[in-house]
Coordinates of C-alpha atoms in Angstrom, one line a residue:
Chain A
M22 CA 35.8 31.4 17.3
E23 CA 34.7 27.8 18.0
A24 CA 33.8 25.8 14.9
K25 CA 30.1 25.0 15.0
T26 CA 27.9 22.6 13.1
L27 CA 24.9 23.8 11.1
F28 CA 22.7 22.1 13.8
D29 CA 24.4 23.9 16.7
K30 CA 24.1 27.3 15.0
I31 CA 20.3 27.0 14.6
W32 CA 19.6 25.2 17.9
D33 CA 21.7 27.5 20.0
S34 CA 20.1 30.6 18.6
H35 CA 16.6 29.3 19.5
V36 CA 17.3 28.3 23.2
V37 CA 15.2 30.6 25.4
K38 CA 16.4 28.9 28.6
Q39 CA 18.4 25.9 29.7
V40 CA 16.5 24.3 32.5
E41 CA 18.7 23.3 35.5
G42 CA 19.3 19.5 35.1
G43 CA 16.8 19.4 32.4
P44 CA 15.9 20.1 28.8
N45 CA 16.2 23.3 26.7
V46 CA 13.3 25.6 26.3
L47 CA 13.4 25.8 22.5
Y48 CA 11.6 28.6 20.6
I49 CA 9.6 27.4 17.6
D50 CA 9.4 29.5 14.5
R51 CA 6.9 27.5 12.5
H52 CA 4.2 25.0 13.6
F53 CA 2.2 22.8 11.4
I54 CA -0.9 21.0 12.6
H55 CA -3.3 18.3 11.1
E56 CA -6.5 16.7 12.1
V57 CA -5.2 13.6 13.9
T58 CA -2.7 14.8 16.5
S59 CA -4.1 18.3 17.3
P60 CA -7.6 17.9 18.7
V61 CA -6.5 16.7 22.2
A62 CA -4.0 19.6 22.3
F63 CA -6.8 22.1 21.7
L64 CA -8.9 20.4 24.3
G65 CA -6.0 20.7 26.7
L66 CA -5.8 24.5 26.0
K67 CA -9.5 24.8 26.6
N68 CA -9.4 22.9 29.9
R69 CA -6.6 25.2 31.1
G70 CA -8.4 28.3 29.8
L71 CA -5.6 29.3 27.5
K72 CA -5.6 30.9 24.0
V73 CA -3.1 30.1 21.2
F74 CA -0.1 32.3 22.0
R75 CA 1.1 33.0 18.4
P76 CA -1.7 31.9 16.0
D77 CA 0.1 33.4 13.0
Q78 CA 3.0 30.9 13.4
T79 CA 0.8 27.9 13.2
T80 CA -0.6 26.6 9.9
A81 CA -3.2 23.8 9.5
T82 CA -4.4 21.3 6.9
P83 CA -6.3 18.1 7.1
D84 CA -4.4 15.3 5.4
H85 CA -4.1 12.0 7.3
N86 CA -7.6 10.7 7.0
V87 CA -9.1 12.5 4.0
P88 CA -10.6 10.6 1.0
T89 CA -8.7 10.8 -2.3
I90 CA -11.8 10.7 -4.5
N91 CA -14.9 12.9 -4.4
Q92 CA -13.3 15.4 -2.0
E93 CA -16.0 17.8 -3.0
L94 CA -18.6 15.6 -1.2
S95 CA -19.0 15.3 2.5
I96 CA -16.6 12.7 4.0
K97 CA -18.5 9.5 4.4
D98 CA -16.6 8.1 7.5
E99 CA -18.2 9.8 10.5
L100 CA -15.1 9.8 12.7
S101 CA -12.9 11.1 10.0
R102 CA -15.4 13.8 9.1
H103 CA -15.6 14.8 12.7
Q104 CA -11.8 15.1 13.1
V105 CA -11.6 17.2 9.9
E106 CA -14.4 19.5 11.1
T107 CA -12.9 19.8 14.6
L108 CA -9.6 21.0 13.0
K109 CA -11.5 23.6 11.0
N110 CA -13.4 24.8 14.0
N111 CA -10.4 25.0 16.3
C112 CA -8.5 27.0 13.6
E113 CA -11.5 29.4 13.3
E114 CA -11.7 29.8 17.0
H115 CA -8.0 30.6 17.4
G116 CA -7.3 32.6 14.2
I117 CA -5.1 29.9 12.6
T118 CA -4.6 29.8 8.8
H119 CA -6.4 26.6 7.6
Y120 CA -6.0 25.1 4.2
G121 CA -9.2 23.2 4.0
L122 CA -10.0 20.1 2.0
G123 CA -10.5 21.0 -1.7
S124 CA -9.0 24.5 -1.3
D125 CA -6.0 25.6 -3.5
G126 CA -3.6 25.4 -0.6
H127 CA -4.6 22.0 0.6
G128 CA -2.2 19.0 0.7
V129 CA -0.1 16.8 2.9
V130 CA 1.3 19.1 5.6
H131 CA 5.0 18.4 4.7
I132 CA 4.4 19.1 1.0
I133 CA 2.6 22.4 1.4
G134 CA 5.1 23.9 3.9
P135 CA 8.0 24.0 1.4
E136 CA 5.6 24.7 -1.6
T137 CA 4.2 27.9 -0.1
G138 CA 7.6 29.0 1.1
L139 CA 6.6 28.8 4.8
T140 CA 9.6 26.5 5.3
Q141 CA 12.8 28.6 5.3
P142 CA 16.4 28.0 6.2
G143 CA 17.5 28.6 9.8
M144 CA 14.1 28.0 11.3
T145 CA 12.9 25.6 14.0
I146 CA 9.8 23.8 12.7
V147 CA 7.6 21.2 14.5
C148 CA 4.5 19.3 13.8
G149 CA 2.7 16.4 15.5
D150 CA 4.0 14.0 12.8
S151 CA 7.3 12.2 12.7
H152 CA 7.9 13.1 9.1
T153 CA 8.3 16.8 9.9
S154 CA 11.9 15.9 9.3
T155 CA 11.1 16.6 5.6
H156 CA 11.6 20.3 6.1
G157 CA 15.2 19.8 7.1
A158 CA 16.0 19.7 3.4
F159 CA 16.1 23.6 3.6
G160 CA 18.6 23.7 6.4
T161 CA 16.0 23.9 9.2
I162 CA 15.8 22.0 12.5
A163 CA 12.5 20.2 11.9
F164 CA 11.1 17.3 13.9
G165 CA 8.0 15.5 14.9
I166 CA 6.4 15.9 18.3
G167 CA 3.7 14.3 20.4
T168 CA 0.3 15.9 21.2
S169 CA 1.4 17.2 24.6
E170 CA 4.1 19.1 22.8
V171 CA 1.6 20.4 20.2
E172 CA -0.2 21.8 23.2
M173 CA 3.0 23.4 24.5
V174 CA 3.7 25.1 21.2
L175 CA 0.1 26.3 20.9
A176 CA 0.3 27.7 24.5
S177 CA 3.8 29.2 24.4
Q178 CA 5.4 28.8 21.0
C179 CA 8.1 26.8 22.8
I180 CA 8.8 23.1 23.7
M181 CA 11.1 21.5 26.2
Q182 CA 13.7 19.3 24.5
P183 CA 17.0 17.8 25.5
K184 CA 19.6 18.7 22.9
P185 CA 20.2 15.7 20.6
R186 CA 23.7 14.4 19.7
K187 CA 25.0 15.2 16.3
M188 CA 25.6 12.8 13.4
R189 CA 26.9 13.5 9.9
I190 CA 26.2 11.1 7.1
T191 CA 28.3 11.9 4.0
V192 CA 27.5 10.4 0.6
D193 CA 30.0 11.3 -2.0
G194 CA 30.3 10.4 -5.7
E195 CA 27.9 10.1 -8.6
L196 CA 24.7 8.2 -8.5
K197 CA 24.3 5.4 -11.0
K198 CA 21.6 5.2 -13.6
G199 CA 18.2 4.4 -12.1
V200 CA 19.3 5.4 -8.6
T201 CA 17.3 8.1 -6.9
A202 CA 17.2 10.0 -3.6
K203 CA 14.8 7.3 -2.2
D204 CA 17.4 4.7 -2.9
I205 CA 20.1 6.7 -1.1
V206 CA 18.0 6.9 2.0
L207 CA 16.8 3.3 1.9
Y208 CA 20.4 2.3 1.5
I209 CA 21.6 4.4 4.5
I210 CA 18.8 2.9 6.7
S211 CA 19.7 -0.6 5.6
Q212 CA 23.3 0.0 6.6
I213 CA 22.8 1.8 10.0
S214 CA 19.4 0.1 11.0
T215 CA 16.2 1.6 12.2
S216 CA 17.8 2.5 15.5
G217 CA 21.2 3.7 14.2
G218 CA 20.3 7.4 14.5
T219 CA 18.5 7.3 17.8
G220 CA 19.3 10.2 20.0
H221 CA 20.9 12.1 17.1
F222 CA 20.1 14.8 14.7
V223 CA 21.6 14.1 11.3
E224 CA 23.2 16.4 8.8
F225 CA 23.4 14.9 5.3
A226 CA 26.4 16.1 3.4
G227 CA 28.6 15.2 0.5
S228 CA 28.5 15.7 -3.3
A229 CA 25.8 13.1 -3.9
I230 CA 23.5 14.8 -1.5
H231 CA 24.2 18.3 -2.8
S232 CA 23.6 17.1 -6.4
L233 CA 20.0 16.3 -5.5
T234 CA 17.1 18.6 -6.3
M235 CA 15.1 20.0 -3.4
E236 CA 12.5 17.3 -4.0
G237 CA 15.1 14.7 -3.7
R238 CA 16.6 16.3 -0.6
M239 CA 13.2 16.3 1.0
T240 CA 12.8 12.6 0.4
V241 CA 16.1 11.9 2.1
C242 CA 15.4 14.2 5.1
N243 CA 11.8 12.8 5.3
M244 CA 13.1 9.3 6.0
S245 CA 15.8 10.3 8.5
I246 CA 13.3 9.5 11.2
E247 CA 13.3 5.9 9.9
C248 CA 16.8 5.4 11.1
G249 CA 15.7 6.5 14.5
A250 CA 17.1 10.1 14.2
R251 CA 15.1 13.1 15.6
G252 CA 15.5 14.6 12.2
G253 CA 17.8 15.3 9.2
M254 CA 19.0 18.4 7.6
I255 CA 21.0 19.6 4.6
A256 CA 22.9 22.9 4.4
P257 CA 21.1 25.4 2.1
D258 CA 22.9 26.2 -1.2
E259 CA 22.1 27.8 -4.6
I260 CA 19.7 24.9 -5.4
T261 CA 17.7 25.7 -2.2
F262 CA 17.6 29.5 -2.9
E263 CA 16.6 28.9 -6.5
Y264 CA 13.7 26.6 -5.4
M265 CA 12.5 29.2 -2.8
K266 CA 12.7 32.4 -4.8
G267 CA 9.3 33.9 -5.6
R268 CA 7.2 31.5 -3.5
E269 CA 4.2 33.0 -1.8
K270 CA 5.5 33.2 1.7
T271 CA 9.2 33.8 1.1
P272 CA 10.7 37.3 1.7
K273 CA 10.6 39.7 -1.3
G274 CA 12.9 42.5 -2.5
E275 CA 15.3 43.9 0.1
D276 CA 14.1 41.4 2.7
W277 CA 15.0 38.5 0.4
D278 CA 18.6 40.0 0.0
K279 CA 18.9 40.3 3.7
A280 CA 17.6 36.8 4.3
L281 CA 20.0 35.4 1.7
V282 CA 23.0 36.9 3.6
Y283 CA 22.0 35.0 6.7
W284 CA 21.0 31.8 4.9
K285 CA 24.5 31.7 3.4
T286 CA 26.0 31.5 6.8
L287 CA 24.0 28.3 7.5
K288 CA 26.6 25.6 7.1
T289 CA 28.9 23.5 9.3
D290 CA 32.2 25.2 10.0
E291 CA 35.4 23.4 9.0
G292 CA 36.6 21.4 11.9
A293 CA 33.2 21.3 13.7
K294 CA 32.8 18.0 15.7
F295 CA 30.0 15.5 15.3
D296 CA 29.3 12.7 17.9
T297 CA 28.9 10.1 15.1
E298 CA 30.0 10.1 11.5
Y299 CA 29.2 7.7 8.6
Q300 CA 30.5 7.8 5.1
F301 CA 29.0 6.1 2.0
N302 CA 29.9 6.0 -1.6
A303 CA 27.1 6.8 -4.1
A304 CA 28.5 4.2 -6.6
D305 CA 27.7 1.4 -4.1
I306 CA 24.0 2.1 -4.2
E307 CA 21.5 0.4 -6.6
P308 CA 17.8 0.7 -6.8
M309 CA 16.5 -0.5 -3.4
I310 CA 13.5 -2.5 -2.3
T311 CA 12.5 -3.7 1.2
Y312 CA 11.6 -7.3 1.9
G313 CA 10.6 -7.1 5.6
T314 CA 8.5 -5.1 8.1
N315 CA 10.8 -2.2 9.0
P316 CA 12.5 0.3 6.7
G317 CA 15.9 -1.1 7.6
M318 CA 15.1 -4.4 5.9
G319 CA 16.1 -3.2 2.5
I320 CA 18.4 -4.6 -0.2
G321 CA 19.6 -3.8 -3.7
I322 CA 16.9 -4.9 -6.1
S323 CA 19.2 -7.5 -7.7
Q324 CA 20.1 -9.1 -4.4
T325 CA 18.5 -11.9 -2.4
I326 CA 16.9 -11.8 1.1
P327 CA 19.5 -12.4 3.7
S328 CA 19.8 -15.9 5.2
G329 CA 19.6 -14.7 8.8
D330 CA 22.2 -17.4 9.7
N331 CA 24.2 -14.8 11.6
L332 CA 21.3 -13.9 13.9
E333 CA 20.3 -15.5 17.2
G334 CA 17.9 -15.1 20.1
T335 CA 15.4 -12.3 19.9
D336 CA 17.1 -10.9 16.7
K337 CA 16.5 -14.2 14.9
N338 CA 12.9 -14.4 16.1
T339 CA 12.2 -10.9 15.0
F340 CA 13.7 -11.5 11.5
M341 CA 11.7 -14.8 11.1
K342 CA 8.5 -13.2 12.3
S343 CA 9.0 -10.4 9.8
L344 CA 9.6 -12.8 6.8
G345 CA 6.6 -14.9 8.0
Y346 CA 4.4 -11.9 7.8
M347 CA 5.6 -11.2 4.3
D348 CA 5.4 -14.9 3.4
Y349 CA 9.0 -14.7 2.1
K350 CA 11.9 -17.1 2.7
P351 CA 15.5 -16.3 3.6
G352 CA 17.6 -16.4 0.4
D353 CA 14.6 -15.5 -1.9
A354 CA 15.3 -13.2 -4.8
M355 CA 13.1 -10.1 -4.8
K356 CA 13.0 -9.7 -8.5
G357 CA 10.0 -11.5 -9.9
K358 CA 7.9 -11.4 -6.7
K359 CA 4.2 -10.8 -7.3
V360 CA 2.8 -7.3 -6.9
D361 CA -0.9 -6.5 -6.4
Y362 CA -0.9 -2.8 -5.6
V363 CA 1.3 0.2 -6.5
F364 CA 1.1 3.4 -4.5
L365 CA 2.8 6.6 -5.7
G366 CA 2.4 9.4 -3.2
S367 CA 3.0 10.5 0.5
C368 CA 5.2 13.1 2.1
T369 CA 8.1 10.9 1.0
N370 CA 7.5 10.8 -2.7
G371 CA 4.3 12.8 -3.5
R372 CA 6.0 15.8 -5.2
I373 CA 5.8 16.9 -8.8
E374 CA 9.3 15.5 -9.6
D375 CA 8.1 12.0 -8.4
F376 CA 5.1 12.2 -10.7
R377 CA 7.3 13.3 -13.6
A378 CA 9.7 10.4 -13.1
F379 CA 6.8 7.9 -12.8
A380 CA 5.1 9.3 -15.9
D381 CA 8.3 9.3 -17.9
F382 CA 8.7 5.6 -17.0
V383 CA 5.2 4.4 -17.9
K384 CA 4.9 6.6 -21.0
G385 CA 3.9 4.3 -23.9
K386 CA 3.6 1.3 -21.6
Q387 CA 0.5 -0.4 -20.1
K388 CA -0.4 -1.2 -16.5
A389 CA -0.2 -4.9 -15.8
D390 CA -3.7 -6.4 -15.7
D391 CA -3.7 -7.6 -12.1
V392 CA -2.2 -4.5 -10.5
T393 CA -4.2 -1.7 -8.9
V394 CA -2.4 1.6 -9.1
W395 CA -3.1 4.5 -6.8
L396 CA -1.5 7.8 -7.9
V397 CA -2.1 10.3 -5.1
P398 CA -0.5 13.8 -5.5
G399 CA 0.9 15.4 -2.3
S400 CA -1.0 18.6 -2.7
K401 CA -3.5 20.5 -4.8
A402 CA -0.6 22.4 -6.3
V403 CA 1.1 19.1 -7.3
E404 CA -2.2 17.9 -8.8
K405 CA -2.6 21.1 -10.8
E406 CA 1.0 20.9 -12.1
I407 CA 0.4 17.3 -13.1
V408 CA -2.6 18.3 -15.2
A409 CA -0.8 21.4 -16.6
E410 CA 2.1 19.3 -17.8
G411 CA -0.3 16.7 -19.3
L412 CA 1.1 13.9 -17.1
D413 CA -2.5 12.8 -16.2
K414 CA -3.0 12.0 -19.9
I415 CA 0.1 9.7 -19.9
F416 CA -1.3 8.0 -16.8
N417 CA -4.7 7.5 -18.4
E418 CA -3.1 6.1 -21.6
A419 CA -1.2 3.6 -19.5
G420 CA -4.5 2.6 -17.8
M421 CA -4.0 4.5 -14.5
A422 CA -6.0 7.3 -13.0
L423 CA -5.0 10.3 -10.8
R424 CA -6.6 10.7 -7.4
Q425 CA -6.9 13.7 -5.1
P426 CA -4.3 14.8 -2.5
G427 CA -3.9 13.3 1.0
C428 CA -1.7 10.9 3.0
S429 CA -3.9 8.0 1.6
A430 CA -2.4 4.5 1.5
C431 CA 0.8 5.5 3.3
L432 CA -1.0 4.9 6.6
A433 CA -4.5 3.8 5.4
M434 CA -6.6 5.9 7.7
N435 CA -8.9 6.6 4.8
D436 CA -10.5 4.0 2.5
D437 CA -7.3 3.5 0.5
K438 CA -6.4 0.2 2.2
V439 CA -4.4 -2.6 0.7
P440 CA -6.4 -5.8 1.4
E441 CA -5.1 -8.5 3.7
G442 CA -2.3 -10.6 2.3
K443 CA -1.8 -8.5 -0.8
Y444 CA 1.6 -7.1 -1.8
A445 CA 2.1 -3.4 -2.4
V446 CA 5.1 -1.5 -3.8
A447 CA 4.8 1.9 -2.1
T448 CA 6.9 5.0 -2.5
T449 CA 6.1 5.7 1.2
N450 CA 8.2 5.6 4.3
R451 CA 7.1 2.6 6.5
N452 CA 6.6 -1.1 5.7
F453 CA 5.4 -1.9 9.2
E454 CA 2.9 -4.8 9.6
G455 CA -0.6 -3.6 8.7
R456 CA 0.6 0.0 7.9
Q457 CA -1.3 0.0 4.6
G458 CA -4.3 -1.9 6.0
P459 CA -4.7 -4.9 8.3
G460 CA -2.6 -7.8 6.9
A461 CA -1.2 -5.7 4.0
R462 CA 2.4 -6.4 2.9
T463 CA 4.4 -3.4 1.9
M464 CA 7.6 -3.1 -0.1
L465 CA 9.2 0.4 -0.1
A466 CA 10.8 1.7 -3.2
S467 CA 11.4 4.7 -5.4
P468 CA 8.8 6.1 -7.8
I469 CA 10.6 4.5 -10.8
T470 CA 10.9 1.1 -9.2
A471 CA 7.2 1.5 -8.3
A472 CA 6.5 2.3 -12.0
A473 CA 8.4 -0.8 -13.1
A474 CA 6.2 -2.9 -10.9
A475 CA 3.0 -1.2 -12.1
V476 CA 3.7 -2.1 -15.7
T477 CA 5.1 -5.7 -15.1
G478 CA 3.0 -6.8 -12.1
V479 CA 6.2 -8.2 -10.4
I480 CA 9.2 -6.7 -8.7
T481 CA 11.3 -5.5 -11.6
D482 CA 14.7 -3.8 -11.8
P483 CA 13.7 -0.4 -13.4
R484 CA 17.1 -0.3 -15.2
E485 CA 16.1 -3.2 -17.4
L486 CA 13.2 -1.1 -18.8
M487 CA 15.0 2.3 -19.1
Chain B
M13 CA 6.9 -9.3 24.7
P14 CA 10.3 -10.5 23.4
I15 CA 10.0 -8.8 20.0
E16 CA 12.2 -6.1 18.7
N17 CA 11.3 -2.8 16.9
V18 CA 7.7 -2.8 18.3
D19 CA 6.5 0.2 16.3
T20 CA 3.8 2.6 17.1
D21 CA 1.6 1.2 14.3
Q22 CA 1.5 -2.1 16.2
I23 CA 1.0 -0.4 19.6
I24 CA -2.1 1.4 18.1
P25 CA -2.9 1.0 14.4
A26 CA -3.7 4.3 12.5
R27 CA -7.3 3.4 12.0
F28 CA -7.9 3.9 15.7
L29 CA -6.6 7.4 15.8
K30 CA -9.8 9.1 14.8
A31 CA -10.9 10.2 18.3
V32 CA -10.9 13.9 19.2
E33 CA -10.7 13.1 22.9
R34 CA -8.2 11.2 24.9
K35 CA -10.1 8.1 26.1
G36 CA -10.6 4.4 25.5
F37 CA -7.3 3.9 23.6
G38 CA -6.4 0.9 25.9
D39 CA -9.1 -1.2 24.2
N40 CA -7.1 -1.0 20.9
L41 CA -3.6 -1.5 22.4
F42 CA -1.8 -4.0 20.1
R43 CA -5.1 -4.5 18.3
D44 CA -3.8 -6.5 15.4
W45 CA -1.6 -8.7 17.5
R46 CA -4.3 -9.1 20.2
Y47 CA -7.4 -9.9 18.1
D48 CA -7.9 -12.0 14.9
K49 CA -10.0 -10.9 11.9
Q50 CA -13.2 -12.0 13.6
N51 CA -12.3 -9.8 16.6
Q52 CA -11.6 -12.9 18.7
P53 CA -8.7 -12.7 21.1
I54 CA -5.5 -14.5 19.9
T55 CA -4.9 -16.7 22.9
D56 CA -1.1 -16.9 23.0
F57 CA -0.6 -13.1 22.8
P58 CA 0.7 -12.0 26.2
L59 CA -2.2 -9.6 26.9
N60 CA -4.7 -12.4 26.3
D61 CA -2.8 -15.0 28.3
N62 CA -4.0 -14.8 31.9
K63 CA -0.8 -16.2 33.2
Y64 CA 0.7 -12.7 32.7
S65 CA -0.5 -9.7 34.6
G66 CA 1.0 -6.5 36.1
K67 CA 1.8 -2.9 35.5
I68 CA 5.1 -3.4 33.8
L69 CA 5.3 -4.0 30.1
V70 CA 8.6 -5.5 28.9
G71 CA 9.6 -5.2 25.2
G72 CA 12.5 -6.0 22.9
K73 CA 15.0 -3.3 21.7
N74 CA 13.9 -0.2 19.8
F75 CA 10.5 -0.1 21.4
G76 CA 8.1 2.6 20.1
S77 CA 9.8 3.3 16.8
G78 CA 7.9 4.9 14.0
S79 CA 5.2 7.6 14.2
S80 CA 5.0 10.4 16.7
R81 CA 1.5 9.5 17.7
E82 CA 1.1 10.1 21.4
H83 CA -1.8 7.7 21.2
A84 CA 0.8 5.0 21.6
A85 CA 1.7 6.2 25.1
W86 CA -2.0 6.9 25.9
S87 CA -3.0 3.4 24.9
I88 CA -0.4 1.7 27.0
Y89 CA -1.2 3.9 30.0
D90 CA -4.9 3.5 29.5
Y91 CA -4.6 -0.3 29.5
G92 CA -3.1 -0.1 32.9
F93 CA 0.7 -0.1 32.4
R94 CA 2.8 2.5 34.3
V95 CA 6.3 1.3 33.3
V96 CA 7.8 0.1 30.0
V97 CA 11.1 -1.7 30.1
S98 CA 13.3 -2.2 27.1
S99 CA 17.0 -2.0 26.2
F100 CA 16.3 0.8 23.8
F101 CA 13.5 3.3 23.2
A102 CA 12.7 5.4 20.1
D103 CA 13.2 9.1 21.0
I104 CA 9.7 10.5 20.4
F105 CA 8.0 7.6 22.1
K106 CA 10.2 8.1 25.2
G107 CA 9.3 11.8 25.3
N108 CA 5.6 11.1 24.9
A109 CA 5.7 8.4 27.6
L110 CA 7.3 10.8 30.1
N111 CA 4.7 13.5 29.3
N112 CA 2.0 11.0 30.2
G113 CA 3.1 9.5 33.5
L114 CA 4.4 6.3 31.8
L115 CA 8.0 5.6 32.9
P116 CA 10.4 4.2 30.3
V117 CA 13.1 2.1 32.0
V118 CA 16.2 1.4 29.9
V119 CA 18.2 -1.7 31.0
S120 CA 21.2 -3.4 29.3
P121 CA 20.5 -6.0 26.6
D122 CA 21.9 -8.7 28.8
F123 CA 19.6 -7.8 31.7
L124 CA 16.7 -7.6 29.4
E125 CA 17.3 -11.2 28.3
K126 CA 17.5 -12.1 32.0
I127 CA 14.1 -10.5 32.5
F128 CA 12.6 -12.4 29.6
T129 CA 14.0 -15.7 30.8
A130 CA 12.7 -15.0 34.3
I131 CA 9.2 -14.3 33.0
E132 CA 9.3 -17.4 30.8
N133 CA 10.4 -19.6 33.7
D134 CA 7.8 -18.1 36.1
P135 CA 5.1 -15.8 34.7
N136 CA 4.4 -14.7 38.3
T137 CA 7.9 -13.4 38.9
E138 CA 7.9 -9.9 40.4
F139 CA 9.8 -6.8 39.5
E140 CA 10.0 -3.6 41.5
V141 CA 10.5 -0.1 40.1
D142 CA 11.8 2.5 42.5
L143 CA 11.7 5.9 40.8
K144 CA 13.2 7.8 43.7
N145 CA 16.3 5.7 43.8
Q146 CA 16.2 4.9 40.1
K147 CA 16.4 1.2 40.7
F148 CA 14.8 -1.8 38.9
T149 CA 14.8 -5.0 40.9
M150 CA 14.1 -8.6 40.1
V151 CA 12.5 -9.5 43.4
S152 CA 13.1 -13.3 43.2
T153 CA 16.9 -12.9 43.0
G154 CA 17.2 -9.5 44.5
E155 CA 19.3 -8.5 41.5
S156 CA 19.0 -4.8 41.0
V157 CA 20.1 -2.4 38.2
S158 CA 19.9 1.4 38.2
F159 CA 18.3 3.3 35.3
E160 CA 18.7 6.9 34.0
I161 CA 16.1 9.6 34.0
N162 CA 16.5 13.3 33.4
P163 CA 16.3 15.0 36.9
Y164 CA 13.8 17.5 35.6
K165 CA 11.5 14.8 34.2
K166 CA 11.9 12.8 37.5
H167 CA 10.8 15.9 39.5
C168 CA 7.8 16.3 37.2
L169 CA 6.8 12.6 37.5
Q170 CA 7.2 12.6 41.2
N171 CA 5.2 15.8 41.7
G172 CA 2.6 15.5 38.9
L173 CA 3.9 18.6 37.2
D174 CA 3.8 19.2 33.5
D175 CA 5.7 21.2 30.9
I176 CA 2.8 23.3 29.8
D177 CA 2.4 25.0 33.2
Y178 CA 6.2 25.6 33.3
L179 CA 6.1 27.2 29.8
V180 CA 3.1 29.3 30.4
D181 CA 4.8 30.7 33.5
M182 CA 7.7 31.7 31.3
K183 CA 5.6 34.0 29.1
D184 CA 7.5 37.2 29.8
Q185 CA 10.8 35.5 29.1
I186 CA 9.5 34.1 25.9
E187 CA 8.2 37.5 24.8
A188 CA 11.6 39.1 25.6
F189 CA 13.3 36.4 23.5
E190 CA 11.0 37.2 20.6
N191 CA 12.2 40.8 20.6

């Protein structure tokens, strides 16, 4: 039998049809929707006189533009409120499960999927959001789609996709102290660039990857899109099954046993071929920080911003424009740079483990005076767990307060905007110009590097305070 | 626009994604590069500089990276562009463009530099896009390069067809697959 990759096994088993000279018609097991990229798709269905084909395979939650304080009140911003209400109405009309704002199941779409057990190995999962790649941590093919494709899934439970090429990124060895899953993925992107994965679907492999918890694996797969890849995935193993067992939507009893037999086949066969391979050593990675305006512009926290001397033409212009936006100079050290805002949250680092790590770091310390800290849990379940474990008390004692779940300052569609010219250390996924608010300057980092900035007010190597 | 990694947050910032209908996005295309804080046009930005006009947008490599928002393709189309040229497009953006009648044309990095130089030397220089023969031509020099497009997508663009009709017609086959 031909040796197959994990990706091939799942993809090939979901192809309904290969269009002559065209894409594959790919069957979608699970579809997530949110308020921003779905309304035009529902409108499209209406204009065509169509119903949702498989409403029980779509799950909805409003996350992108919801406020993170006073969620029990009506949303103040009229346009946001209208979008959130439109999602609810569309779900009611078509019989789609909807985890509304303030309800127990509410949260960032990529946090609640795994949390409820809706995300399972071997599935194809799509959502009108590029960070759908998060679900790949469970050995699924999960990727972001546009609104036309959301409409396709609603209408037919299928989309038309060319089959991507296959890439394997192997990280072996042991992580050093203070180095987290976030640092691994920021390091990878800094090495292969924001377009290095374009046209590919990535499998992350190696001992450093498989030593990560599910939360850590989700962080890695979440940011696979930032190297340009369609998505990232990790073969399921005992850590995966342990995380999934007993969750609300996972199979139970005999069904679980049967599913487990199949899930254990979901790995790349020995000798299977990838189009592109990269190998990295975990020992080379230190806590990472970005200095520019794309996620590939990252360095180890003890390093200095590159000189850019080796660049020319458009490359040089792009590099200098980026540093100009940040008001940084080539050769500057990142350590000691001023920080005005710290944001812990998002589908990248808004899970319970991230809040535990942050709390563990700030315990017994005080927030720096001039820093504003936003702690935004990824879901209602994460929020409840934070309170149950007493982490909120640690935050309060350190002079910080917990907010309510949502995408928040990751893309600043709600009121959580970093003011113009201010510097934010964010545990999010994109440091694009204006991403956290017009004129805001973002530095991406792990929860503990963010915590170190929160208590010192400057970029600080977290290892020095551990 | 000789800038690399033009991401979807620049094409259309997130705060303009709150509509529930698909209209008017062109007004906010490149909003934060096009207007200053007082909402005044930034004069040297290409869209505000009346020496530039046309239906072809030319950008540096890795155009359309970032979010999956189809609003990016909508805003470029709504503004009046029908073709985007770069040496490299992000995958999701490329798919979204093709699903909205916006043709992404990939040229070599060298040819892209030639295009930028030609525009810089003469903002009125003309380019011709021939979808049928998959040719991109610099009219002044006659220099022509071919570009790739998936045959199925080409057929859809030429005939105004879309994937949703195709999939809905496949319903029986999809149901059979489910069993």
